[in-house]
Amino acid sequence: MTDGAYSFLPWLRTGLTTRITGEPGTGRATVPVQLELVGDALTAGAPAPRTLVQQPVQLYGPGDVVGIDPRAISRVEPLPFTTNFEPNYLAHVEFYDEDFAWRYSPAAPNAATRRLTPWLALVVLAEGDESGPAEFEDGGAGDGPLPFITVTAPTALQPPGDLGAFVHVHVNGSLAGRLDVDDTTPGGMGGVLSTLATVLRNSPDSACSRLLCPRHLKPTTTYHAFVVPAFETGRRAGLGIEPGQIAATTPSWGVPGMPSPGRLPYYHRWQFATSPAGDFEFLVRLLKPIEAGEPIGLRDVDAHRSPGFGLPGLTTPTQPDGVLRLGGALQLPDSDKVVDEFENWDDYYGQQPPADPPAPPYPNQWQRALAGLINLAEAYQHQTAAAANTALAPRIPDLAGQVDPVITPPLYGRWHALTPKLLSTPEGTPLPDAEVHNWVHRLNLDPRFRIAAHLGTKVVQARQEELMAAAWEQLGETRRANAWIRTAQLAREVGEVLHGKHIARQTGAVGTAGAEPLPSGRALTITAPAHPKVLDRPGAAAAEAGEVFAVGFKVSRSRVATAPVSPTMRRLTRPGGRLMRTLATSLDTLVARIDEQQVAAAPPLETPPGLVLPARRADAAVLDDRPRLDVADTTTAVVAGLDANTTVVDSIVAAVNLPARLAPKDGELTEVMAYPRFDVPMYTELLRMSTDTFVPNLGLLPPNSITLLEPNTRFIESYLVGLNHEMARELLWREYPTDQRGTPFRQFWDPRTAPARPNETADQRRERLYDIPPIHEWGTTSRLGENPNPRPRPGDPPRAVTLVLVIRGELLRKYPTAAVYAHKAVWPDRKGQPGVPDKTGERTLAALPPNEAPPRKLVRLPIYEAKADPDVYLLGFDLSADEARGTGGDLGWFFVLEERPGDPRFGLDEDRPGAQAPVEVWNDLSWGRVDPAGTGFIRFDGGVTVGLEDFNHDEDDQEKTEQRADDVRVAPWSPDVSAADAAYILFQAPVLVAVHAQEMLPDAPAQP
C-alpha cells in the first residue's frame, strides 16, 4: 500500500495466545507448557537430577469474561444518537488495544479462510417503527452479570461463520510492505510484526483493533448496536448459565438446542438512525454540471397599464409592448456584457444595432413625466400646489385644475445623493448627461429598479418595530451626548453674554494724569477665583521644557502676589463701596502699578528701642526679588481661558463617551447625527417573500445540478438603496438623531465563510466584506451597479463581476461541512518527466505547496454564501467568468466539492438503476455485487466472487489510474478473502469531485 495511507492486519495475538495451534476442545483453549525441574545432587560430585514436565495449560476464554471496561472502547461509528448515518455504510466499534478483539478467542487461525474469529461480535438491530417491526426486546438485567436482549428476528443476525472477516487491526501509515496473508504460522507475518512493534513503541496511539457489522442498513430507520459475545461460552457466562460441556468454538447464535435461545448479553450499546439518502459519493455523483439559460434570473413585468398617479402606461420597442424583464439577485453569466433590446428599452445605452425603429432617446417622455411627478414634492416647497400641478399638467393631464398637493412617488436616495430633483438642479438648470445617467436617475426612472427599491421599503415597513428597537439600543451614549450638547449650547450662549459684559469689557489700557496708560487689572481681579483652573500660555523656555502653569500659581509667585486680587481686596475696591466713594478715583490700574513697582506696600514697622526681636525678613525686598507678572499678557490668557466657546466644548468632550467619528470637532456644538448598523445578510428578507423574488425562476434549475451564475449588482444596489431610504424615513419619524444620509444596511450576502486576511482586525474584516460602500460616497456620476466595496482607487481598472456557484441537490443539505472551493487548473506532468506538461489528456488540479496555507493564486475560498430552501445552495467566489474559463494559455479554474477527511469509514456503494457498473477499482464495488440475493448482509457462504474488470482508461475516470495501481495488488473478493483485504476493499476514502468552469459557463460573448 502507498505511504501515508492506512495499513490493515487480519488479526493479531500476543503472549501465550500465539501458541494456540489446534482445536480447543471444550471449555477453554489449551497450550502445552514444558517445565524443566532441576534438583540438588544427593552426593558430592554426582550430577544434579533433571526431569522435563509437559502439561497442557488452560487459557482464559470468552466464558471467563463478564464485562469489559468502557475505556477499552476508543470510538464507535456512527456516534451515539446520530440521526443521519449513511445506510450503505457499516457500523463499527474500535478498541484501543490492538489485540483486544482476539485476546480471548479459543481457536487458532483458520488456514482455509485465513481468518481468526474474534471472541466478541457487533450486531445491529432495528428498534421498530413505521419502517418495520422491532428486531429485539430489552430483557433488563436478568439473573446474570450482564444486561441482555432477546432477538425476535434471528435473520437480523449476521452469519456467525463470517465473523473473522469483519475484524482487523488498523495502523496509521505504511508497514514494511504488503502483507503475505498466506503465511499463517505463529509469528508468520514476517517483518510486518517487527515493524508494527517499532511503530507502537514510537507512537502507541497509532493502531487499534476494529470490529465491523456487515449489515446493509435500511434508510430512515432507528437502530441499536450491541457488542455481544461471539461464542456460546461467553453468552452463557453473561446470562449466568452454567457453561456445561460444549465445544469452545460454538457460536452464540445459529445453533439449535441451546438454553435461553435468542437471548444475547451485551458488553456495550448505543443508538443511531439512518438518513434517507446515500453517502457523499453517491450524492456528489448525482450532480451534473449544466449551463444555465433563460428564463433563470428574469421574469416578465407587465407595465403597459397605468401605474397610477395619472401616469400613462409604459411603451417599449420590444414585443409584447410595455413588458419589461425584472431581474433578481442573480443573473446569467456575462449578462452585463450583452445589451439586448429588453435591457435597452429606454435607450439608456444609446442606439444598439439593430434598432428598427429607433427608440426615443433617454430619458423618454414617460420617464420625464415620472421625473416631473417625483419632483412635485420639492416644487411644493417653493410654490403653491396649484402652480406646481399646472406646470406638470402638459405631461400628466390628470393634474390639470388640481389645486391640492398630491402624494408623489419617493425619490430613492435623495438624501444620500443630495439630489432633491431629477433631471435638473433645484434652480431648474438641466443636469449634464453624466449625472442624468447616474445611479439616482437610473434607479428612479426605470420601473425594474424602482421595484427592487420598493422591495427594500417593504422589508423596513414590515419589520419597523424590530428595527427601531435595535436602532435605539445601538444609540447608547449618543442620546445622552445630545442632551449634554443641547445644555452646552445654552451654557455657551449664556457664557458668551456674561464674558462680554463682565470680563472682556474690563480689559484694555487705562490712562492716568501725566503718565503712560497702564493695563487694567480689573479683569484679573474679577476672575481671581478661576485662576487656579486657567492655564497660562507658557513662554518659550517653559514650552521647550513642557511646563505649563496655572495663572493662580503665576500670580502668587509674582511681585503682585495674591493680596491685590484677594476676595478682601475685591470687596474693598468694589465700585460704589465706601472706600471708592471716599477716594473718588479708580483703582483699576493698581495691579499694574504694583507690577511696575510704582506702588509698594507699606514698609514694615520699626522695632521700638530696647526691644529685641528675632530677625525677620524684609517683605519689600522679597517682593522686589519676585518676577514681573506682565498684567496685559496674563489678562489675555485668563480671558481666553474663560471663553465659553472653549470651556464648554472641552467639558462636553470630557463628559461623554462617543466614538471618534461622532465626537464634536473644531469647537462645533451641533447634535450628533447617528445611524444604526445592521450587519445581517438582507437576501434572507427577499427569500421570505418568495424564491422568485430573490432569483426569478431559480426553481427551473434541474434537481441534482451544479452551475454558475453571477450577481445582479444593479438589482442588489437598488434593493439596498430602498432599504436605507425607508429606514432613514423611519428614523426621522421616530425622532432619531439622524440626517438621513446614513447607510444602516450594507450587507446583502452572508460573508461569514470568507477567511480573514493576515493581521486583519475584526472591524477591518467587517468593512472589507460589506457589499456596498456608504451610499453618500457613491458619487454624482457613478452608475447603478458600479459601486463595489471597497471602492476602486483612482486609476484602478473596473472590478470584474464575481461568480456564484449554484448547487441544487441533497449533497450540502446532508453534508453541510463539505469543503467547496475553486482550484487552479494546470496540465499534468508527463510520466517520468517532472516539469514537462502533458497536454494530451485532461487538465488537473494544481499541486499545492506542502506545509503552508494554499496561496490565493491556486485556491479561492467562498467569499459569501446563501441558501434557498429546500435544496439550493449559493457560494460566491472572487472570480470573473473569463478567469474561470481561462483565456489564452491560462487553463481556468476547477470548482471542487470535497468530503471532509475524518475517521476511517467502511461500506459499499448503493446500486444505481440499470445495469451494474464495471468494477474497475474497488471503490466501484456495490452491495448488489456482494449480496446478489438481497439478504441484507455481506455473506461469504454464497460463493460470490468479484474481481477487478478491465480498465477502459476513460478520460472521465483518470482519477482511477493511481488507485488502480494499488487495487490490483489486493486479492479478489471471494469466500476466503482475508480480513485485511476485506477491510481494504470496504474502506471508503473521502471523495473529491472537481468540475471545470467551462462545463458550467457558455462561451464568452463576442465583443463588438
Short mmCIF file of C-alpha atoms in Angstrom, two decimals, residues 113-443:
data_model
loop_
_atom_site.label_atom_id
_atom_site.label_comp_id
_atom_site.label_asym_id
_atom_site.label_seq_id
_atom_site.Cartn_x
_atom_site.Cartn_y
_atom_site.Cartn_z
CA THR A 113 -10.20 -18.84 5.21
CA ARG A 114 -7.07 -17.12 6.56
CA ARG A 115 -9.11 -15.56 9.35
CA LEU A 116 -9.25 -15.66 13.13
CA THR A 117 -12.71 -15.48 14.70
CA PRO A 118 -12.89 -12.81 17.42
CA TRP A 119 -14.29 -13.55 20.86
CA LEU A 120 -16.93 -10.82 20.53
CA ALA A 121 -19.17 -9.54 17.73
CA LEU A 122 -21.07 -6.40 16.76
CA VAL A 123 -24.75 -6.82 15.91
CA VAL A 124 -27.09 -4.04 14.74
CA LEU A 125 -30.86 -4.45 15.26
CA ALA A 126 -33.80 -2.23 14.31
CA GLU A 127 -35.72 -0.53 17.09
CA GLY A 128 -39.03 -0.83 15.28
CA ASP A 129 -41.20 1.99 13.94
CA GLU A 130 -43.27 2.75 10.86
CA SER A 131 -40.45 1.35 8.72
CA GLY A 132 -40.82 -2.12 10.21
CA PRO A 133 -41.22 -4.23 13.38
CA ALA A 134 -38.69 -4.32 16.17
CA GLU A 135 -35.99 -6.96 15.89
CA PHE A 136 -35.27 -7.27 19.61
CA GLU A 137 -36.78 -6.84 23.04
CA ASP A 138 -34.99 -5.45 26.05
CA GLY A 139 -34.50 -8.06 28.73
CA GLY A 140 -33.24 -5.84 31.51
CA ALA A 141 -30.60 -7.00 33.94
CA GLY A 142 -31.74 -10.62 34.33
CA ASP A 143 -30.05 -13.14 36.62
CA GLY A 144 -26.62 -12.86 35.04
CA PRO A 145 -23.89 -10.28 35.40
CA LEU A 146 -24.72 -8.59 32.08
CA PRO A 147 -27.85 -6.95 30.68
CA PHE A 148 -29.34 -8.78 27.74
CA ILE A 149 -31.74 -8.55 24.82
CA THR A 150 -34.00 -11.11 23.22
CA VAL A 151 -33.61 -11.22 19.45
CA THR A 152 -37.03 -11.60 17.88
CA ALA A 153 -35.76 -11.66 14.28
CA PRO A 154 -32.96 -14.25 14.02
CA THR A 155 -32.40 -13.30 10.36
CA ALA A 156 -31.20 -9.89 11.57
CA LEU A 157 -28.02 -11.50 12.89
CA GLN A 158 -25.07 -11.97 10.55
CA PRO A 159 -23.78 -15.49 9.79
CA PRO A 160 -21.51 -16.41 12.71
CA GLY A 161 -19.09 -18.25 10.46
CA ASP A 162 -18.09 -14.97 8.73
CA LEU A 163 -17.21 -13.01 11.88
CA GLY A 164 -13.48 -13.39 11.29
CA ALA A 165 -13.74 -11.49 8.00
CA PHE A 166 -15.03 -8.32 9.66
CA VAL A 167 -12.42 -7.65 12.29
CA HIS A 168 -8.92 -6.34 11.71
CA VAL A 169 -6.02 -4.30 13.07
CA HIS A 170 -5.78 -0.72 11.84
CA VAL A 171 -2.40 1.02 11.67
CA ASN A 172 -1.86 4.63 10.68
CA GLY A 173 0.78 4.75 7.97
CA SER A 174 2.55 2.05 5.98
CA LEU A 175 4.29 -1.03 7.37
CA ALA A 176 7.19 -2.90 5.76
CA GLY A 177 5.21 -3.87 2.71
CA ARG A 178 2.12 -5.67 1.54
CA LEU A 179 1.18 -8.39 4.00
CA ASP A 180 1.53 -12.02 2.89
CA VAL A 181 -1.72 -13.33 4.34
CA ASP A 182 -0.97 -16.88 3.22
CA ASP A 183 1.62 -17.21 5.98
CA THR A 184 -0.48 -18.29 8.97
CA THR A 185 2.17 -19.91 11.11
CA PRO A 186 2.71 -18.47 14.59
CA GLY A 187 4.58 -15.27 14.09
CA GLY A 188 4.29 -15.88 10.38
CA MET A 189 3.60 -12.29 9.48
CA GLY A 190 7.26 -11.90 8.97
CA GLY A 191 8.80 -8.47 9.18
CA VAL A 192 5.43 -6.79 9.47
CA LEU A 193 5.13 -7.68 13.17
CA SER A 194 8.56 -6.31 13.98
CA THR A 195 7.70 -3.13 12.09
CA LEU A 196 4.41 -2.91 13.97
CA ALA A 197 6.24 -3.29 17.29
CA THR A 198 8.53 -0.41 16.32
CA VAL A 199 5.57 1.74 15.34
CA LEU A 200 3.78 1.09 18.62
CA ARG A 201 6.91 1.85 20.65
CA ASN A 202 7.25 5.22 18.96
CA SER A 203 3.54 6.02 18.73
CA PRO A 204 1.33 3.83 20.96
CA ASP A 205 -1.88 5.52 19.76
CA SER A 206 -1.37 4.88 16.05
CA ALA A 207 -3.08 1.46 15.95
CA CYS A 208 -6.29 -0.15 17.15
CA SER A 209 -8.48 -3.18 16.54
CA ARG A 210 -11.79 -2.71 14.77
CA LEU A 211 -14.99 -4.79 14.70
CA LEU A 212 -17.44 -4.29 11.80
CA CYS A 213 -21.08 -5.28 11.44
CA PRO A 214 -21.62 -6.42 7.83
CA ARG A 215 -25.30 -5.47 7.76
CA HIS A 216 -26.81 -3.40 4.94
CA LEU A 217 -28.91 -0.89 6.85
CA LYS A 218 -32.28 0.45 5.77
CA PRO A 219 -32.88 4.17 5.20
CA THR A 220 -34.71 6.28 7.82
CA THR A 221 -34.58 3.55 10.45
CA THR A 222 -33.56 3.67 14.09
CA TYR A 223 -31.01 1.03 15.10
CA HIS A 224 -29.30 -0.14 18.27
CA ALA A 225 -25.79 -1.55 18.09
CA PHE A 226 -24.63 -4.21 20.61
CA VAL A 227 -21.20 -5.62 21.35
CA VAL A 228 -22.01 -9.23 22.28
CA PRO A 229 -20.10 -12.47 22.93
CA ALA A 230 -19.29 -14.33 19.72
CA PHE A 231 -19.04 -17.75 21.42
CA GLU A 232 -21.64 -19.71 23.38
CA THR A 233 -19.41 -19.94 26.46
CA GLY A 234 -19.32 -16.14 26.63
CA ARG A 235 -23.09 -15.90 26.13
CA ARG A 236 -23.77 -18.32 28.97
CA ALA A 237 -21.35 -16.52 31.27
CA GLY A 238 -23.09 -13.20 30.58
CA LEU A 239 -26.54 -14.72 31.25
CA GLY A 240 -25.44 -16.53 34.41
CA ILE A 241 -25.96 -20.03 32.92
CA GLU A 242 -23.67 -22.95 33.73
CA PRO A 243 -21.19 -23.38 30.87
CA GLY A 244 -21.65 -27.12 30.53
CA GLN A 245 -19.63 -29.41 28.29
CA ILE A 246 -19.81 -27.64 24.95
CA ALA A 247 -17.21 -27.02 22.31
CA ALA A 248 -15.31 -23.80 22.97
CA THR A 249 -15.90 -22.61 19.38
CA THR A 250 -19.71 -22.96 19.47
CA PRO A 251 -21.14 -19.62 18.22
CA SER A 252 -23.57 -17.58 20.29
CA TRP A 253 -26.42 -17.90 17.79
CA GLY A 254 -27.47 -20.15 14.97
CA VAL A 255 -27.05 -23.42 16.93
CA PRO A 256 -30.30 -25.17 17.95
CA GLY A 257 -30.82 -26.72 21.36
CA MET A 258 -29.03 -24.07 23.38
CA PRO A 259 -30.59 -22.81 26.66
CA SER A 260 -32.42 -19.46 26.63
CA PRO A 261 -32.46 -19.25 22.84
CA GLY A 262 -32.46 -15.78 21.36
CA ARG A 263 -31.03 -14.13 24.45
CA LEU A 264 -27.81 -12.19 23.94
CA PRO A 265 -25.98 -10.42 26.76
CA TYR A 266 -24.10 -7.33 25.68
CA TYR A 267 -20.98 -5.54 26.84
CA HIS A 268 -21.70 -2.17 25.18
CA ARG A 269 -24.64 -0.50 23.44
CA TRP A 270 -25.50 2.69 21.53
CA GLN A 271 -28.31 4.01 19.35
CA PHE A 272 -28.40 5.83 15.97
CA ALA A 273 -30.68 6.41 12.97
CA THR A 274 -30.05 6.31 9.23
CA SER A 275 -30.74 9.00 6.66
CA PRO A 276 -32.96 8.65 3.60
CA ALA A 277 -30.24 9.34 1.03
CA GLY A 278 -26.93 7.77 0.11
CA ASP A 279 -23.40 8.70 1.09
CA PHE A 280 -21.32 11.63 -0.10
CA GLU A 281 -20.00 9.79 -3.13
CA PHE A 282 -23.49 8.74 -4.19
CA LEU A 283 -24.89 12.26 -3.84
CA VAL A 284 -21.98 14.06 -5.46
CA ARG A 285 -22.07 11.75 -8.45
CA LEU A 286 -25.71 12.70 -8.94
CA LEU A 287 -24.70 16.31 -9.55
CA LYS A 288 -24.45 17.17 -13.24
CA PRO A 289 -22.82 20.38 -14.50
CA ILE A 290 -25.12 22.44 -16.71
CA GLU A 291 -25.12 25.81 -18.47
CA ALA A 292 -27.96 27.88 -17.05
CA GLY A 293 -30.12 29.67 -19.59
CA GLU A 294 -33.17 31.87 -19.81
CA PRO A 295 -35.53 32.48 -18.11
CA ILE A 296 -33.43 31.86 -14.98
CA GLY A 297 -32.83 35.20 -13.28
CA LEU A 298 -35.58 37.03 -15.20
CA ARG A 299 -39.34 37.31 -15.17
CA ASP A 300 -41.73 39.42 -17.20
CA VAL A 301 -43.36 42.52 -15.73
CA ASP A 302 -46.40 43.93 -17.48
CA ALA A 303 -46.12 47.73 -17.39
CA HIS A 304 -48.39 48.71 -20.27
CA ARG A 305 -51.17 49.72 -17.91
CA SER A 306 -51.11 52.99 -16.00
CA PRO A 307 -49.19 52.64 -12.72
CA GLY A 308 -51.38 55.32 -11.13
CA PHE A 309 -50.56 58.90 -10.14
CA GLY A 310 -52.02 59.93 -13.51
CA LEU A 311 -49.08 58.45 -15.40
CA PRO A 312 -49.73 56.76 -18.74
CA GLY A 313 -48.80 53.16 -19.38
CA LEU A 314 -45.27 52.28 -20.43
CA THR A 315 -44.35 51.68 -24.06
CA THR A 316 -41.29 49.74 -25.16
CA PRO A 317 -39.74 48.87 -28.52
CA THR A 318 -39.97 45.19 -27.59
CA GLN A 319 -42.87 42.85 -28.10
CA PRO A 320 -45.17 42.49 -26.37
CA ASP A 321 -45.27 46.23 -25.95
CA GLY A 322 -44.91 47.50 -22.39
CA VAL A 323 -43.38 44.29 -20.99
CA LEU A 324 -40.11 44.56 -19.06
CA ARG A 325 -37.87 41.84 -17.66
CA LEU A 326 -37.37 42.11 -13.92
CA GLY A 327 -34.21 40.60 -12.54
CA GLY A 328 -33.22 39.30 -9.14
CA ALA A 329 -30.12 38.88 -7.02
CA LEU A 330 -28.53 36.56 -9.62
CA GLN A 331 -28.38 36.60 -13.39
CA LEU A 332 -26.85 34.56 -16.20
CA PRO A 333 -23.08 34.94 -16.65
CA ASP A 334 -21.89 37.78 -18.90
CA SER A 335 -25.33 39.40 -18.82
CA ASP A 336 -23.76 42.83 -18.37
CA LYS A 337 -21.64 42.36 -21.49
CA VAL A 338 -24.66 41.89 -23.74
CA VAL A 339 -27.10 44.79 -24.07
CA ASP A 340 -30.28 43.36 -25.58
CA GLU A 341 -33.46 45.19 -26.53
CA PHE A 342 -35.12 44.45 -23.19
CA GLU A 343 -32.19 45.92 -21.28
CA ASN A 344 -32.04 48.97 -23.54
CA TRP A 345 -35.81 49.54 -23.67
CA ASP A 346 -35.34 53.24 -22.84
CA ASP A 347 -32.21 53.82 -24.98
CA TYR A 348 -30.15 54.24 -21.78
CA TYR A 349 -27.12 52.78 -23.57
CA GLY A 350 -27.72 54.65 -26.81
CA GLN A 351 -28.72 53.17 -30.14
CA GLN A 352 -27.80 49.47 -30.28
CA PRO A 353 -27.92 47.61 -33.62
CA PRO A 354 -30.32 46.51 -34.85
CA ALA A 355 -32.75 49.26 -33.82
CA ASP A 356 -35.73 49.43 -36.16
CA PRO A 357 -37.49 51.65 -35.48
CA PRO A 358 -35.06 53.61 -33.27
CA ALA A 359 -36.18 54.10 -29.69
CA PRO A 360 -36.82 57.58 -28.26
CA PRO A 361 -33.69 58.98 -26.62
CA TYR A 362 -33.15 58.59 -22.90
CA PRO A 363 -34.88 59.89 -20.86
CA ASN A 364 -38.02 59.31 -22.86
CA GLN A 365 -41.34 61.08 -22.45
CA TRP A 366 -42.66 58.58 -19.92
CA GLN A 367 -39.53 58.97 -17.78
CA ARG A 368 -39.72 62.77 -17.99
CA ALA A 369 -43.33 62.61 -16.82
CA LEU A 370 -42.33 60.33 -13.95
CA ALA A 371 -39.46 62.67 -13.03
CA GLY A 372 -41.86 65.61 -13.00
CA LEU A 373 -44.24 63.75 -10.73
CA ILE A 374 -41.40 62.84 -8.33
CA ASN A 375 -40.14 66.44 -8.41
CA LEU A 376 -43.53 67.77 -7.27
CA ALA A 377 -42.55 67.09 -3.65
CA GLU A 378 -39.71 69.59 -3.99
CA ALA A 379 -41.78 72.01 -6.08
CA TYR A 380 -44.36 72.26 -3.31
CA GLN A 381 -41.65 73.72 -1.07
CA HIS A 382 -41.20 76.75 -3.35
CA GLN A 383 -44.59 77.40 -4.99
CA THR A 384 -48.26 76.73 -4.49
CA ALA A 385 -49.67 73.30 -5.21
CA ALA A 386 -51.90 74.72 -7.92
CA ALA A 387 -48.98 76.35 -9.75
CA ALA A 388 -46.80 73.22 -9.48
CA ASN A 389 -49.60 70.96 -10.71
CA THR A 390 -50.41 73.28 -13.62
CA ALA A 391 -46.78 73.31 -14.74
CA LEU A 392 -46.77 69.50 -14.92
CA ALA A 393 -50.23 69.15 -16.49
CA PRO A 394 -48.91 69.01 -20.11
CA ARG A 395 -47.19 65.71 -19.29
CA ILE A 396 -49.77 64.40 -16.80
CA PRO A 397 -53.20 65.66 -17.83
CA ASP A 398 -54.85 64.41 -14.64
CA LEU A 399 -53.13 67.27 -12.76
CA ALA A 400 -54.91 69.97 -14.76
CA GLY A 401 -57.07 72.02 -12.45
CA GLN A 402 -55.82 70.20 -9.36
CA VAL A 403 -55.29 72.76 -6.59
CA ASP A 404 -54.38 70.39 -3.75
CA PRO A 405 -51.00 68.68 -3.29
CA VAL A 406 -50.80 65.10 -4.50
CA ILE A 407 -48.87 62.27 -2.89
CA THR A 408 -45.82 61.67 -5.06
CA PRO A 409 -43.63 58.59 -5.51
CA PRO A 410 -40.43 58.67 -3.42
CA LEU A 411 -37.13 59.85 -4.84
CA TYR A 412 -34.97 56.97 -3.65
CA GLY A 413 -31.57 58.05 -2.38
CA ARG A 414 -32.30 61.78 -2.44
CA TRP A 415 -30.66 62.48 0.94
CA HIS A 416 -27.64 60.31 0.29
CA ALA A 417 -27.00 61.88 -3.12
CA LEU A 418 -28.23 65.37 -2.07
CA THR A 419 -30.48 65.31 -5.13
CA PRO A 420 -33.85 66.97 -4.43
CA LYS A 421 -34.90 66.91 -8.10
CA LEU A 422 -34.42 64.65 -11.10
CA LEU A 423 -33.11 65.81 -14.48
CA SER A 424 -32.45 69.36 -13.27
CA THR A 425 -30.87 71.34 -10.47
CA PRO A 426 -33.06 72.94 -7.77
CA GLU A 427 -32.85 76.16 -9.78
CA GLY A 428 -34.18 74.42 -12.89
CA THR A 429 -30.93 74.12 -14.85
CA PRO A 430 -30.71 70.83 -16.82
CA LEU A 431 -28.16 68.37 -15.42
CA PRO A 432 -25.20 67.26 -17.53
CA ASP A 433 -25.52 63.93 -19.34
CA ALA A 434 -23.16 62.13 -16.91
CA GLU A 435 -25.45 62.94 -13.98
CA VAL A 436 -28.62 62.11 -15.88
CA HIS A 437 -27.15 58.62 -16.38
CA ASN A 438 -26.04 58.24 -12.75
CA TRP A 439 -27.38 55.75 -10.24
CA VAL A 440 -30.03 58.08 -8.79
CA HIS A 441 -31.70 58.62 -12.14
CA ARG A 442 -31.31 55.02 -13.32
CA LEU A 443 -32.89 53.71 -10.12
#
